[in-house]
Short mmCIF file of C-alpha atoms and ligand atoms in Angstrom, two decimals:
data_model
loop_
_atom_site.label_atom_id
_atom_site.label_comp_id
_atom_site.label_asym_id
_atom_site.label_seq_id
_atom_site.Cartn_x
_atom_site.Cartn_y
_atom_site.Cartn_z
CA UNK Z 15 53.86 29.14 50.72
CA UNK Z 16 52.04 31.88 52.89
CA UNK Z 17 51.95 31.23 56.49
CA UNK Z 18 48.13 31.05 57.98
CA UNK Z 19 48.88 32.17 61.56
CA UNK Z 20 46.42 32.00 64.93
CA UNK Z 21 46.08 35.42 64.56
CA UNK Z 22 46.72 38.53 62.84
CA UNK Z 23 46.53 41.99 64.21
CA UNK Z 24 42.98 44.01 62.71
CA UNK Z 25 44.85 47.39 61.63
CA UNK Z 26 42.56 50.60 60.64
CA UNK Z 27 44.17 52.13 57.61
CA UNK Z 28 47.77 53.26 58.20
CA UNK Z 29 47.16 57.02 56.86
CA UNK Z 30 44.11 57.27 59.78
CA UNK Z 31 47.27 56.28 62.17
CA UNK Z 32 49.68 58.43 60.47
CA UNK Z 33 47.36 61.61 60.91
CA UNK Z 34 46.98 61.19 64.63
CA UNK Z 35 50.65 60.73 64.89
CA UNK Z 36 51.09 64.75 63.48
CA UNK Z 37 49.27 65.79 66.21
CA UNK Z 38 51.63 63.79 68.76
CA UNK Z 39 54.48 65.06 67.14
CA UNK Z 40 53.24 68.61 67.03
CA UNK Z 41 52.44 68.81 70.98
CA UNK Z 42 55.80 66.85 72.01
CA UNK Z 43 53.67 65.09 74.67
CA UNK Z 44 54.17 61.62 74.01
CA UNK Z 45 53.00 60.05 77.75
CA UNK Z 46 51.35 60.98 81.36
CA UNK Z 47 47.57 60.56 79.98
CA UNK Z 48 48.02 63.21 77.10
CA UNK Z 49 45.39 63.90 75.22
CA UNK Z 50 44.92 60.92 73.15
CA UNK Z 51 44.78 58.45 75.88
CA UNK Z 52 41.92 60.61 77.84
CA UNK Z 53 40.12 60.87 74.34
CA UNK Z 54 41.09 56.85 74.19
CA UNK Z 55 39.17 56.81 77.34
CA UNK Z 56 36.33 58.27 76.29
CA UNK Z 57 35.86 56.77 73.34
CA UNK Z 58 35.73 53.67 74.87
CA UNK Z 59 33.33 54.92 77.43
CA UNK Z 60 30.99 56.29 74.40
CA UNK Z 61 31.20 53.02 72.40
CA UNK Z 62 31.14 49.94 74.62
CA UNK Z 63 28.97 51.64 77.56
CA UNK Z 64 31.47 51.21 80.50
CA UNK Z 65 31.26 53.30 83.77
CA UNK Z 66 35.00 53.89 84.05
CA UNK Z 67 38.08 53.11 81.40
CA UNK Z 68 41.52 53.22 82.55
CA UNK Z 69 43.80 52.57 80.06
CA UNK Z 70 47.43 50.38 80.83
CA UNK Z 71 50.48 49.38 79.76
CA UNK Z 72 49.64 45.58 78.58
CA UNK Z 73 46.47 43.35 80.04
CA UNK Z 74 49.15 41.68 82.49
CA UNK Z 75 49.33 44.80 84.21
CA UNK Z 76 45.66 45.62 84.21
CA UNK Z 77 45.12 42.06 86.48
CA UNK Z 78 47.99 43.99 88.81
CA UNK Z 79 46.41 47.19 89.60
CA UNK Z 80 42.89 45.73 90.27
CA UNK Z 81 44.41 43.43 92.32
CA UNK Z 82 47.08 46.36 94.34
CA UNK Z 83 43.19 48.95 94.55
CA UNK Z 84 40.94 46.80 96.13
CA UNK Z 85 44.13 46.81 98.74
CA UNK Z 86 43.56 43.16 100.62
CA UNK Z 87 44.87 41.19 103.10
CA UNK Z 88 48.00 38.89 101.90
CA UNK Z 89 46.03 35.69 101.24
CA UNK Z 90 44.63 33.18 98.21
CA UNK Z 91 42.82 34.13 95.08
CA UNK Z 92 40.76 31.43 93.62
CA UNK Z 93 41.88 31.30 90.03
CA UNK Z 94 41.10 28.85 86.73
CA UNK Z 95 43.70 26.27 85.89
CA UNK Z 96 42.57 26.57 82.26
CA UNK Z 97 44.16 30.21 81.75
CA UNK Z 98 47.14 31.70 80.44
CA UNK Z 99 50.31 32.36 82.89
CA UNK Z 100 49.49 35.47 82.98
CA UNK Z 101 46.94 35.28 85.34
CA UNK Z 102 49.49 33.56 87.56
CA UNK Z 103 51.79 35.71 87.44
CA UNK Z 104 49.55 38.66 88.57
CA UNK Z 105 48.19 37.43 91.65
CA UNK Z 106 51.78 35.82 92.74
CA UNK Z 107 53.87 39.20 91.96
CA UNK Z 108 51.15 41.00 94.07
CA UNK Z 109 51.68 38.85 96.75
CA UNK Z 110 49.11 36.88 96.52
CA UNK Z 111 48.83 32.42 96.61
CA UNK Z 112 46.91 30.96 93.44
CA UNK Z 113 44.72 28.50 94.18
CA UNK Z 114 43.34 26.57 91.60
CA UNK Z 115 39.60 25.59 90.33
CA UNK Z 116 38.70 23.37 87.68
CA UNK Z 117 36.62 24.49 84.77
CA UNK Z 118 33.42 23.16 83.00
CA UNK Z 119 33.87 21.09 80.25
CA UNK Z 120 31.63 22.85 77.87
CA UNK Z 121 32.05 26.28 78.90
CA UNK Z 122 36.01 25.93 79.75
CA UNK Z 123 35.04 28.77 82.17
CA UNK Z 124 35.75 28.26 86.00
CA UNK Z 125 33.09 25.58 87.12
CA UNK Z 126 31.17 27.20 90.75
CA UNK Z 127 31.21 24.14 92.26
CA UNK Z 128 34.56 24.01 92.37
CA UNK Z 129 35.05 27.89 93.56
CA UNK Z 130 32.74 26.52 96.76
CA UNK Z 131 35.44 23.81 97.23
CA UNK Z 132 38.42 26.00 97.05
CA UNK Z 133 37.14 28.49 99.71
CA UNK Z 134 38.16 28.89 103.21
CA UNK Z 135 39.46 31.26 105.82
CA UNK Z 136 42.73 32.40 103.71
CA UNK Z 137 40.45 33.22 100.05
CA UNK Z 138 40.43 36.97 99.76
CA UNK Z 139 39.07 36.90 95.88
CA UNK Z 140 38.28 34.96 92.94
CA UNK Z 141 39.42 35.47 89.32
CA UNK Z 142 37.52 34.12 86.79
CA UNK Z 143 38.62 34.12 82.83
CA UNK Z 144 35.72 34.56 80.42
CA UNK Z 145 38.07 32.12 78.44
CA UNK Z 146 38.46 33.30 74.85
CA UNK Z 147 35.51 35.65 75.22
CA UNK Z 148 32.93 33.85 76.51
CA UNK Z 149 30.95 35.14 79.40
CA UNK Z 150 31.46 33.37 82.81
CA UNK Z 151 28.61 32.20 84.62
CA UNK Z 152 28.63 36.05 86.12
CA UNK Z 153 25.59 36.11 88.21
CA UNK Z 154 26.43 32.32 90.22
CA UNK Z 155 30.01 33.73 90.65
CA UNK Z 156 28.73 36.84 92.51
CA UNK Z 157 26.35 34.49 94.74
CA UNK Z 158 28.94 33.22 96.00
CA UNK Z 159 31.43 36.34 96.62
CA UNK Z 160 28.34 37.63 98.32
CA UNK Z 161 28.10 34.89 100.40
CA UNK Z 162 31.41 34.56 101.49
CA UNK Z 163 32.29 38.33 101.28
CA UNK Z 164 34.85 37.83 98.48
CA UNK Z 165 36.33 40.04 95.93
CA UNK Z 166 35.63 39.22 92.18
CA UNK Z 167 38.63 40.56 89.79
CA UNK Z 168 37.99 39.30 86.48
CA UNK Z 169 40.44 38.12 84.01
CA UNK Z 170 38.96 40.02 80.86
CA UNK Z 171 41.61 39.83 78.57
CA UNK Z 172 39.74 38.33 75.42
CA UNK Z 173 36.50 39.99 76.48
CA UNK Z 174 35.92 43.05 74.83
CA UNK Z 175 32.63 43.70 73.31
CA UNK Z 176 31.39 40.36 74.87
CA UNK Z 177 28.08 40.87 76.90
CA UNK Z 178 25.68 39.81 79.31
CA UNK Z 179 22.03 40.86 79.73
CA UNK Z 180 22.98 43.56 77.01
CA UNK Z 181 25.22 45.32 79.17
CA UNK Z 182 29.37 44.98 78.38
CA UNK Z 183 30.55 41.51 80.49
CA UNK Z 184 33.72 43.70 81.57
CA UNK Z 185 31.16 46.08 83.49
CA UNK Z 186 30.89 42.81 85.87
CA UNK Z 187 32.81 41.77 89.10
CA UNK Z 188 34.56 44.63 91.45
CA UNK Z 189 37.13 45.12 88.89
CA UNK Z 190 37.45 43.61 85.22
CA UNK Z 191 41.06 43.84 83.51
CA UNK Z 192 41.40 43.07 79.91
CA UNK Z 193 44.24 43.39 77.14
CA UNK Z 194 44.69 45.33 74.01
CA UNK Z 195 47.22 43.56 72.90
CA UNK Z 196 48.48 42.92 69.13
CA UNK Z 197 46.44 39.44 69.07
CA UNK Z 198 43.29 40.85 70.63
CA UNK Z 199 39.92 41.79 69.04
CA UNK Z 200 40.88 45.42 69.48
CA UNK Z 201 44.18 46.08 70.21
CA UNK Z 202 47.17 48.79 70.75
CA UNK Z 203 50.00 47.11 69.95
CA UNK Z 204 50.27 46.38 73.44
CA UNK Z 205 48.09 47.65 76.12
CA UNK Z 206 45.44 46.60 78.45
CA UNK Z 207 42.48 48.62 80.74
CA UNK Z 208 40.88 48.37 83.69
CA UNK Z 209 36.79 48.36 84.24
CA UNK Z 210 34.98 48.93 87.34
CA UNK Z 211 31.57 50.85 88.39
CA UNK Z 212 33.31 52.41 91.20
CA UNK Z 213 34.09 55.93 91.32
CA UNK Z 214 36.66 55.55 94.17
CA UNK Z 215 38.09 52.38 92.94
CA UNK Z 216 39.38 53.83 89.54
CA UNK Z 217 40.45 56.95 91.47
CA UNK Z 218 42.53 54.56 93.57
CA UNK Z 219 43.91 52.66 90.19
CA UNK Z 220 44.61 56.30 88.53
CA UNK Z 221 47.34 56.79 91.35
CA UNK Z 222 48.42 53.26 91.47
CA UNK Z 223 49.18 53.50 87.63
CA UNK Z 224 51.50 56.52 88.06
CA UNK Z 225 53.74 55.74 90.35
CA UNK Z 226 51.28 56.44 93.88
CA UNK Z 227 50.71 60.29 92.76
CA UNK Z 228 47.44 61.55 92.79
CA UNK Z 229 46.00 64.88 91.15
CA UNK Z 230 48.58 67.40 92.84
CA UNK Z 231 51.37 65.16 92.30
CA UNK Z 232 52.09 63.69 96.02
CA UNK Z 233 52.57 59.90 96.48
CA UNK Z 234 49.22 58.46 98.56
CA UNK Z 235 49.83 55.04 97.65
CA UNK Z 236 52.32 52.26 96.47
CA UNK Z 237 52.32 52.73 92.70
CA UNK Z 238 54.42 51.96 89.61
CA UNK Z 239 54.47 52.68 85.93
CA UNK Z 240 51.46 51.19 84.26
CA UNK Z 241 50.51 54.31 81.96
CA UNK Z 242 49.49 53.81 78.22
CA UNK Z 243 51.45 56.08 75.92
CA UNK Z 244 50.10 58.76 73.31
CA UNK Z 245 51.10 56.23 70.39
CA UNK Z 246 49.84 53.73 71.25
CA UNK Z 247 46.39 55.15 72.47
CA UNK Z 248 46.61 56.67 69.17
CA UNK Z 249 46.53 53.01 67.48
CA UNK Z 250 43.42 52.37 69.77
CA UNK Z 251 41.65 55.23 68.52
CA UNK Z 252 42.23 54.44 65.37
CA UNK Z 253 41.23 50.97 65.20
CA UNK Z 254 37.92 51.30 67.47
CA UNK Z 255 36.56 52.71 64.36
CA UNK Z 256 36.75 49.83 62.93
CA UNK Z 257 35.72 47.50 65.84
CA UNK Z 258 31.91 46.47 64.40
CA UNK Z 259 33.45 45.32 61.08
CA UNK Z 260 35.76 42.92 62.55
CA UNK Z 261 33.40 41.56 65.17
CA UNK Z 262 31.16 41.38 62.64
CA UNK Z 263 33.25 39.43 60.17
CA UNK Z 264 34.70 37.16 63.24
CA UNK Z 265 31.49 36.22 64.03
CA UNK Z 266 30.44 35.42 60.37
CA UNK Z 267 33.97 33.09 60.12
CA UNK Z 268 33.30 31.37 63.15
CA UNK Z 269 29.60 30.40 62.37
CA UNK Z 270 31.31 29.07 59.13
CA UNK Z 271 33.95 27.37 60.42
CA UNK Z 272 31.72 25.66 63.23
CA UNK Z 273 28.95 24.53 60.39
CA UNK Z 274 31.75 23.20 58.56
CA UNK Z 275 33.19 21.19 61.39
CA UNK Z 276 29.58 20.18 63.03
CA UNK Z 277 29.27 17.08 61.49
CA UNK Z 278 32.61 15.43 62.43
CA UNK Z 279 31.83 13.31 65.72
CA UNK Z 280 35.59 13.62 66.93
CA UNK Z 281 35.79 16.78 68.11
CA UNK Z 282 33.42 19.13 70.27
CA UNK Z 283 32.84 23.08 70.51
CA UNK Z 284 33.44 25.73 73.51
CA UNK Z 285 29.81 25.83 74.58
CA UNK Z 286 28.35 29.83 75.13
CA UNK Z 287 25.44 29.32 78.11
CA UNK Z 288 25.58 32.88 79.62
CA UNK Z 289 25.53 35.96 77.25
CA UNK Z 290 27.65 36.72 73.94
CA UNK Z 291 30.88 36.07 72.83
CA UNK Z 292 32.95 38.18 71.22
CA UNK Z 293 33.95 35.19 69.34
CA UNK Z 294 37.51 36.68 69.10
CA UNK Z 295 38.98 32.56 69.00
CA UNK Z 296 37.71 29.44 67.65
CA UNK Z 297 39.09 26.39 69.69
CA UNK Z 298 38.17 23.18 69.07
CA UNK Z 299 38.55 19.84 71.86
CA UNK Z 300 39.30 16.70 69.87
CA UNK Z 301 38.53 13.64 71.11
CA UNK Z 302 42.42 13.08 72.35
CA UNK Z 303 45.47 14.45 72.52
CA UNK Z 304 46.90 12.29 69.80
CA UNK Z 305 44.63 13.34 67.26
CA UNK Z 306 45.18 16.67 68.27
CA UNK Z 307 49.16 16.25 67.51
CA UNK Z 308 48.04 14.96 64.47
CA UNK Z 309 45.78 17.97 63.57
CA UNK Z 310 48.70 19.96 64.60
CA UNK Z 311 51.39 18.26 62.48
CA UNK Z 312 49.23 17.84 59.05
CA UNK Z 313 48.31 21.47 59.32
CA UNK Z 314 51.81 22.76 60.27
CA UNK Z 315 53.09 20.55 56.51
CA UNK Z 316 50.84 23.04 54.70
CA UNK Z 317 51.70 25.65 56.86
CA UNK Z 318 49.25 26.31 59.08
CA UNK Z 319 49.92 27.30 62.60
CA UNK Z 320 47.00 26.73 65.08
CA UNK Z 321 47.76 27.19 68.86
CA UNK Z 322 47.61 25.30 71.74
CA UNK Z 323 45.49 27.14 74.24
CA UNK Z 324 46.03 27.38 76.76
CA UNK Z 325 48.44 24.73 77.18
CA UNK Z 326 49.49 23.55 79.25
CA UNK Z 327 47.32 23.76 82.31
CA UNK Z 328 49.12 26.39 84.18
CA UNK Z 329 48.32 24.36 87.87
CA UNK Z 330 51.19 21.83 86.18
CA UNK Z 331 53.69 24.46 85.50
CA UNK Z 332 55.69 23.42 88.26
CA UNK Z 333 58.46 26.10 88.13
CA UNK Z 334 56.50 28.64 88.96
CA UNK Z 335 53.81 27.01 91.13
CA UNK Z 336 52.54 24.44 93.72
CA UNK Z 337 50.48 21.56 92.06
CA UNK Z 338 46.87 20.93 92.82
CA UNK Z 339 45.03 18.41 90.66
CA UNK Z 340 42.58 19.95 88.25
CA UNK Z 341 41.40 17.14 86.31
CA UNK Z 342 39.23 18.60 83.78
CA UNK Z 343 41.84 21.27 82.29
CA UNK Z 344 44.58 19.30 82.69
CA UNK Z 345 42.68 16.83 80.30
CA UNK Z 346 40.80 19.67 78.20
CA UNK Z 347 44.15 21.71 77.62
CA UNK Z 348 45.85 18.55 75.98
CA UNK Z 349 42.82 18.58 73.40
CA UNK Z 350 42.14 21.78 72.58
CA UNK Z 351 43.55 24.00 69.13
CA UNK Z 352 42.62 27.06 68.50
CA UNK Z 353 42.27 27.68 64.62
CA UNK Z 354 42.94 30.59 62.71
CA UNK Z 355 40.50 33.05 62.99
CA UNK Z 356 41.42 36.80 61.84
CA UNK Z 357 39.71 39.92 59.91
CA UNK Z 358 42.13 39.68 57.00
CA UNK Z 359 41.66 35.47 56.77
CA UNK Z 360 40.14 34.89 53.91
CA UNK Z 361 37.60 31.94 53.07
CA UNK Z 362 39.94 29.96 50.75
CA UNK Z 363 42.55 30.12 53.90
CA UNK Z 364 39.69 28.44 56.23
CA UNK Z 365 38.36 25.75 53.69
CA UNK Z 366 42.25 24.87 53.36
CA UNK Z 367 41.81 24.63 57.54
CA UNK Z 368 38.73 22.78 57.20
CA UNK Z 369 39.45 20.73 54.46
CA UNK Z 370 42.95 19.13 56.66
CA UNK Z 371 41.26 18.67 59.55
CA UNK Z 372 38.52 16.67 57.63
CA UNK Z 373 40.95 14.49 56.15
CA UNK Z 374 42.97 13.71 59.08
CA UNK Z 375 39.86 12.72 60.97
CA UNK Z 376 38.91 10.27 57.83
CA UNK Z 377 42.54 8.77 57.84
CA UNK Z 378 42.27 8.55 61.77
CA UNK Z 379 38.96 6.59 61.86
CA UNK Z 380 39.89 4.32 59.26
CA UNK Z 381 43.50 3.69 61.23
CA UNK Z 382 45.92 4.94 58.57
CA UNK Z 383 47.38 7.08 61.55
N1 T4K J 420 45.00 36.83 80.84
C1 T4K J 420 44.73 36.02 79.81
C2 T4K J 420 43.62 35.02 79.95
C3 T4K J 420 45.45 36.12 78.60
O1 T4K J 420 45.17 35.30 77.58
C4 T4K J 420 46.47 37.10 78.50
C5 T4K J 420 47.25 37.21 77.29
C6 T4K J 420 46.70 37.95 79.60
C7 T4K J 420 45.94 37.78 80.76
C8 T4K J 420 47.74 39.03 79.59
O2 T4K J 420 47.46 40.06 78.62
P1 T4K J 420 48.74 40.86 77.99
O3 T4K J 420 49.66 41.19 79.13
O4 T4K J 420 49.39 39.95 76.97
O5 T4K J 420 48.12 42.08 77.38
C9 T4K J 420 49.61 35.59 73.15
C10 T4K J 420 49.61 37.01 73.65
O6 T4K J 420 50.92 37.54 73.78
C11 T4K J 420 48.89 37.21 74.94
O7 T4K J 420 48.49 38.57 74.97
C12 T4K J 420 47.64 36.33 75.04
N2 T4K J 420 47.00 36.43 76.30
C13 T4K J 420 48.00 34.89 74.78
C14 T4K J 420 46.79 33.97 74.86
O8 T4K J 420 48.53 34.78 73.46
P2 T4K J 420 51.56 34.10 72.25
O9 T4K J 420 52.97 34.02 72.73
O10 T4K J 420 50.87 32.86 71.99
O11 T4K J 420 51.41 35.02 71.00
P3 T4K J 420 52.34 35.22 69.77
O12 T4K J 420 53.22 36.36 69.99
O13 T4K J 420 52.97 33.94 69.37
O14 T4K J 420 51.26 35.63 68.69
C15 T4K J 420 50.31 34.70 68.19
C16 T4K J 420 50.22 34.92 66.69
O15 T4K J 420 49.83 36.25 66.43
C17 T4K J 420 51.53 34.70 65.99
O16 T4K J 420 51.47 33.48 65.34
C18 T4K J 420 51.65 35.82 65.01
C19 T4K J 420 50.54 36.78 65.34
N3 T4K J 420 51.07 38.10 65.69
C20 T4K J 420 51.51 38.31 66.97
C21 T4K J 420 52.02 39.54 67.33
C22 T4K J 420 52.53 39.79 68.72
C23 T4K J 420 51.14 39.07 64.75
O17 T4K J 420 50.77 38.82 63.57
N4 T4K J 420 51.62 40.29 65.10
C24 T4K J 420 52.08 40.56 66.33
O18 T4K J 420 52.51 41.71 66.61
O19 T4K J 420 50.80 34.98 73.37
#
């Protein structure tokens, strides 16, 4: 039986790769922004509108070097429970102390109120997550960073080509990181970029990305390896082309799927209040955990593999930090499945989806499990 997974990488035709790899192989220059990374760039700059690109090594990284260029003092970064570890991970290897905010229910973005709690002499900078693409309340989160003269890196890593007032949502906050990795809307393999409006700051995270050097080769800064190489910048290229067909298709599939599933009372929908998705994932809360193991199980039998995201709430991952209660994730991220949603999914695979979750939910009410 054929495996429907979360996700499956959207790949441009492999010939359109293959062609782009000639001219890689012809040069020799396969890293150190070569010319298919700064045409990467560009392209990116042409399609999606942003001030500044800077291409990385994976979205993990990207969260690094916006946090190393806007150079702060040593302090806490106000940061979603409901998030994947990577977000973590970044501020903590930076040097950095999490410090965790609950979300909103519906939006499963960072709730504001909660920011205004968090804050106090030691916050430096908060990180929202546009959580699987959709848009953060951006302009209440900037009120505040104004008001408290705080730093806003964003956590952008399943937002490209979401938006807000028309313009691209990673255009937003001091810095915006995001990933191109395999499972993203548009992805390299692996890879991730950096966004920000400010000349000076992507200057700063051109030299942090290469070790400290800037044009002439000396070391200004504190730097490492975070450069994008020629093939995979190649992928990039390749599969922008073909970026409006898949956002167009995931956006048909996950109007479908969510018209299919309206009418069942035991489970609820991320809610979009501020700007577009991308609609690049299509969780859905259920109305507890155990009928979300049983969702899980049933669809695994036919060989279906949803994921739990993000789960589970990373402020409870007690290896790697200190708890702090966060009520609302803790209880969201033991509901929540994302469902299979991909460009080559076709509609048999989601009524098969649909049609499983249905009947659990009938067995479930009538107390056959
Ligand atoms: N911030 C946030 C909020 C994030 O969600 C992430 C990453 C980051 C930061 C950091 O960005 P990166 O450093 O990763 O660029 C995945 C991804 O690895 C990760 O990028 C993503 N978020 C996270 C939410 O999900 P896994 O371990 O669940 O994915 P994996 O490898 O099991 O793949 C999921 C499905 O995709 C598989 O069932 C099969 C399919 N797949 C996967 C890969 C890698 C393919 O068909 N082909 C592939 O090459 O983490």
């Amino acid at each position: 039986m054929k495996k429907i997974l979360v996700t499956q990488p959207s790949l441009a035709p492999l010939d359109e790769y293959v062609a782009l790899l000639k001219g890689v192989w012809d040069r020799g220059i396969l890293t150190h922004n070569g010319p298919l990374v700064q045409r990467f760039e560009q392209e990116m700059k042409d399609k999606f509108h942003f001030p500044n690109f800077l291409t990385v090594t994976n979205g993990t990284i990207a969260l690094q070097v916006a946090l190393k260029a806007l150079d702060l003092p040593k302090g806490e970064i106000i940061v979603p429970s409901f998030t994947w570890v990577a977000s973590i991970s970044a501020i903590q290897w930076e040097g950095f102390t999490p410090v965790f905010a609950d979300i909103d229910p519906q939006t499963l973005n960072i709730d504001l109120n909660s920011i205004r709690d968090k804050i106090n002499e030691r916050t430096v900078a908060i990180m929202p997550v546009h959580v699987f693409g959709v848009p953060c309340d951006v302009e209440g989160i900037h009120q505040i960073a104004d008001e408290y003269n705080l730093k806003v890196v964003y956590d952008g890593a399943h937002a490209i080509g979401s938006t807000f007032k028309n313009k691209p949502l990673l255009e937003y906050g001091d810095i915006s990181a995001t990933s191109l990795h395999a499972t993203k809307l548009l992805n390299t393999a692996e890879g991730g970029a950096c966004v920000t409006r400010s000349d000076e700051l992507q200057r700063r995270m051109e030299e942090i990305r290469f070790f400290g050097h800037n044009q002439e080769k000396e070391i200004v800064t504190e730097g490492f390896n975070g450069k994008m190489t020629e093939v995979h910048a190649a992928l990039g290229i390749v599969n922008l082309v073909q970026f409006d067909e898949v956002f167009r298709d995931r956006k048909v599939k996950y109007v479908y799927y969510k018209e299919s599933l309206s009418s069942i009372r035991e489970l609820e929908f991320q809610h979009c209040k501020y700007g577009e998705s991308n609609y690049s994932y299509f969780p859905v809360i259920f109305e507890s955990e155990s009928l979300t193991l049983e969702i899980l199980s049933a669809l695994s039998k036919k060989n279906i593999y949803p994921r739990r995201y993000f789960y589970p709430s990373v402020n409870t991952l007690s290896g790697i930090v200190k708890y702090s209660s966060t009520p609302i994730s803790e209880d969201i991220s033991s509901r929540i499945l994302c469902l299979p949603l991909y460009y080559s999914l076709s509609y048999n695979e989601i009524d098969e989806v649909i049609d499983t979750v249905r009947s659990v939910v009938g067995m479930w009410r009538i107390g056959k499990i």
